[in-house]
Amino acid sequence: MKEMYPPELHFESSYLPRVRRRPMKQPAKVRIMLPMSIRCNTCGNHISRGTTFNSRKEEVVGETYLGNQRFRFYFQCTECSAELAIKTQPQAPDCVVESGATRVQDSALPSFLVVEDEKRREADDEMGDVMKPLQNS
């Protein structure tokens, strides 16, 4: 709101209202919903999928996938207030637990992730056993 100062008052900086701005590199505060079930490493608390948190969001420097930026979210455990961190994966609609917790295996994993995991295991098995490709042909 603009205020008019009378001309008889001389100009002093103390008359001007102060403007406080957020620093440019400070992480944004966002509200997220947890995309998977996790267990806190500090207290062992189980935090289920769909729990909402107030979190800090920051860009992961130097990590992009096809031009899409990766993000890291920091939030706190609901029991012990330990800091937990997850990182997005643009190549798959999923997140990776970075620190403070471990992922609890969901029974409802997307089918394409399960198929890709099985294909990767088969490829690793074939690379490790030299005789297996010869036996199959």
Coordinates of C-alpha atoms in Angstrom, one line a residue:
M1 CA 0.0 0.0 0.0
K2 CA 1.4 3.4 -1.0
E3 CA 1.4 6.2 1.5
M4 CA 1.7 9.8 0.8
Y5 CA 4.2 11.8 2.9
P6 CA 3.4 15.5 3.5
P7 CA 5.8 17.9 1.8
E8 CA 6.7 19.7 5.0
L9 CA 8.2 16.5 6.4
H10 CA 11.8 16.1 5.4
F11 CA 12.8 12.7 4.0
E12 CA 14.1 10.1 6.4
S13 CA 14.7 6.5 5.8
S14 CA 13.0 5.6 9.0
Y15 CA 9.7 6.6 7.6
L16 CA 9.8 3.9 4.9
P17 CA 8.3 0.5 5.6
R18 CA 10.8 -2.4 5.6
V19 CA 10.4 -5.1 3.0
R20 CA 11.6 -8.5 4.0
R21 CA 12.4 -11.0 1.2
R22 CA 13.2 -14.6 1.2
P23 CA 16.8 -15.5 0.0
M24 CA 16.9 -16.9 -3.5
K25 CA 18.6 -20.2 -2.7
Q26 CA 16.3 -21.1 0.3
P27 CA 14.4 -24.4 -0.4
A28 CA 10.6 -24.0 -1.0
K29 CA 8.2 -25.4 1.6
V30 CA 5.6 -27.7 0.0
R31 CA 3.0 -30.2 1.2
I32 CA 3.5 -33.7 -0.2
M33 CA 1.8 -37.0 0.1
L34 CA 4.2 -40.0 0.7
P35 CA 4.2 -42.2 -2.4
M36 CA 5.2 -45.4 -0.6
S37 CA 5.3 -47.0 2.8
I38 CA 8.5 -46.5 4.8
R39 CA 10.0 -47.4 8.2
C40 CA 12.0 -44.8 10.2
N41 CA 15.6 -46.1 10.9
T42 CA 15.7 -44.2 14.2
C43 CA 12.6 -45.3 16.0
G44 CA 11.2 -48.0 13.8
N45 CA 7.9 -46.2 13.2
H46 CA 5.9 -47.4 10.1
I47 CA 4.7 -44.5 8.0
S48 CA 2.1 -45.6 5.5
R49 CA 1.6 -44.6 1.9
G50 CA -0.6 -41.5 1.5
T51 CA 0.5 -39.7 4.7
T52 CA 0.8 -36.0 4.1
F53 CA 3.8 -34.0 5.3
N54 CA 5.1 -30.4 5.2
S55 CA 8.4 -30.7 3.5
R56 CA 11.3 -28.8 2.1
K57 CA 11.8 -29.2 -1.7
E58 CA 15.2 -28.7 -3.4
E59 CA 16.5 -29.4 -6.8
V60 CA 19.2 -32.1 -7.2
V61 CA 22.1 -30.3 -8.9
G62 CA 23.4 -32.0 -11.9
E63 CA 20.9 -34.8 -12.1
T64 CA 18.4 -34.6 -15.0
Y65 CA 16.5 -37.2 -17.0
L66 CA 15.5 -36.2 -20.6
G67 CA 15.5 -32.6 -19.4
N68 CA 13.4 -33.3 -16.3
Q69 CA 14.9 -32.0 -13.1
R70 CA 15.1 -34.4 -10.1
F71 CA 13.9 -33.1 -6.7
R72 CA 14.7 -34.0 -3.1
F73 CA 12.1 -33.7 -0.3
Y74 CA 13.0 -33.5 3.4
F75 CA 10.4 -34.2 6.0
Q76 CA 10.2 -35.4 9.6
C77 CA 9.2 -38.7 11.2
T78 CA 5.8 -38.4 12.9
E79 CA 7.1 -40.1 16.1
C80 CA 10.7 -39.1 16.7
S81 CA 11.1 -36.0 14.4
A82 CA 14.1 -37.5 12.7
E83 CA 14.8 -36.0 9.2
L84 CA 13.9 -38.3 6.3
A85 CA 14.7 -37.6 2.7
I86 CA 13.3 -39.0 -0.6
K87 CA 14.4 -38.2 -4.2
T88 CA 12.2 -38.4 -7.3
Q89 CA 12.9 -40.6 -10.3
P90 CA 11.6 -39.2 -13.6
Q91 CA 12.3 -42.4 -15.5
A92 CA 9.8 -44.3 -13.4
P93 CA 6.8 -42.9 -11.5
D94 CA 8.5 -43.7 -8.2
C95 CA 10.8 -42.2 -5.5
V96 CA 14.0 -43.4 -3.8
V97 CA 14.4 -43.2 -0.1
E98 CA 17.7 -41.4 0.4
S99 CA 18.3 -41.2 4.1
G100 CA 16.7 -41.7 7.5
A101 CA 14.3 -44.5 6.5
T102 CA 14.0 -47.8 4.5
R103 CA 11.3 -48.6 2.1
V104 CA 8.7 -51.2 3.1
Q105 CA 7.9 -53.5 0.2
D106 CA 4.4 -52.8 -1.0
S107 CA 2.2 -55.6 -2.2
A108 CA 0.7 -53.3 -4.8
L109 CA 3.8 -52.5 -6.8
P110 CA 3.1 -51.4 -10.4
S111 CA 3.3 -54.4 -12.7
F112 CA 5.8 -52.8 -15.1
L113 CA 8.3 -52.3 -12.3
V114 CA 8.0 -56.0 -11.3
V115 CA 8.5 -57.1 -14.9
E116 CA 11.6 -54.8 -15.4
D117 CA 13.1 -56.2 -12.2
E118 CA 12.6 -59.8 -13.4
K119 CA 14.2 -59.0 -16.7
R120 CA 17.2 -57.4 -15.0
R121 CA 17.6 -60.4 -12.8
E122 CA 17.5 -62.8 -15.8
A123 CA 20.0 -60.7 -17.6
D124 CA 22.3 -60.7 -14.6
D125 CA 22.0 -64.5 -14.3
E126 CA 22.9 -65.0 -18.0
M127 CA 25.9 -62.7 -17.7
G128 CA 27.2 -64.6 -14.7
D129 CA 26.8 -68.1 -16.1
V130 CA 28.6 -68.6 -19.4
M131 CA 27.1 -72.1 -20.0
K132 CA 23.5 -71.1 -19.7
P133 CA 23.1 -69.5 -23.2
L134 CA 24.7 -72.6 -24.7
Q135 CA 22.3 -74.9 -22.8
N136 CA 19.2 -73.1 -23.9
S137 CA 20.0 -73.3 -27.6

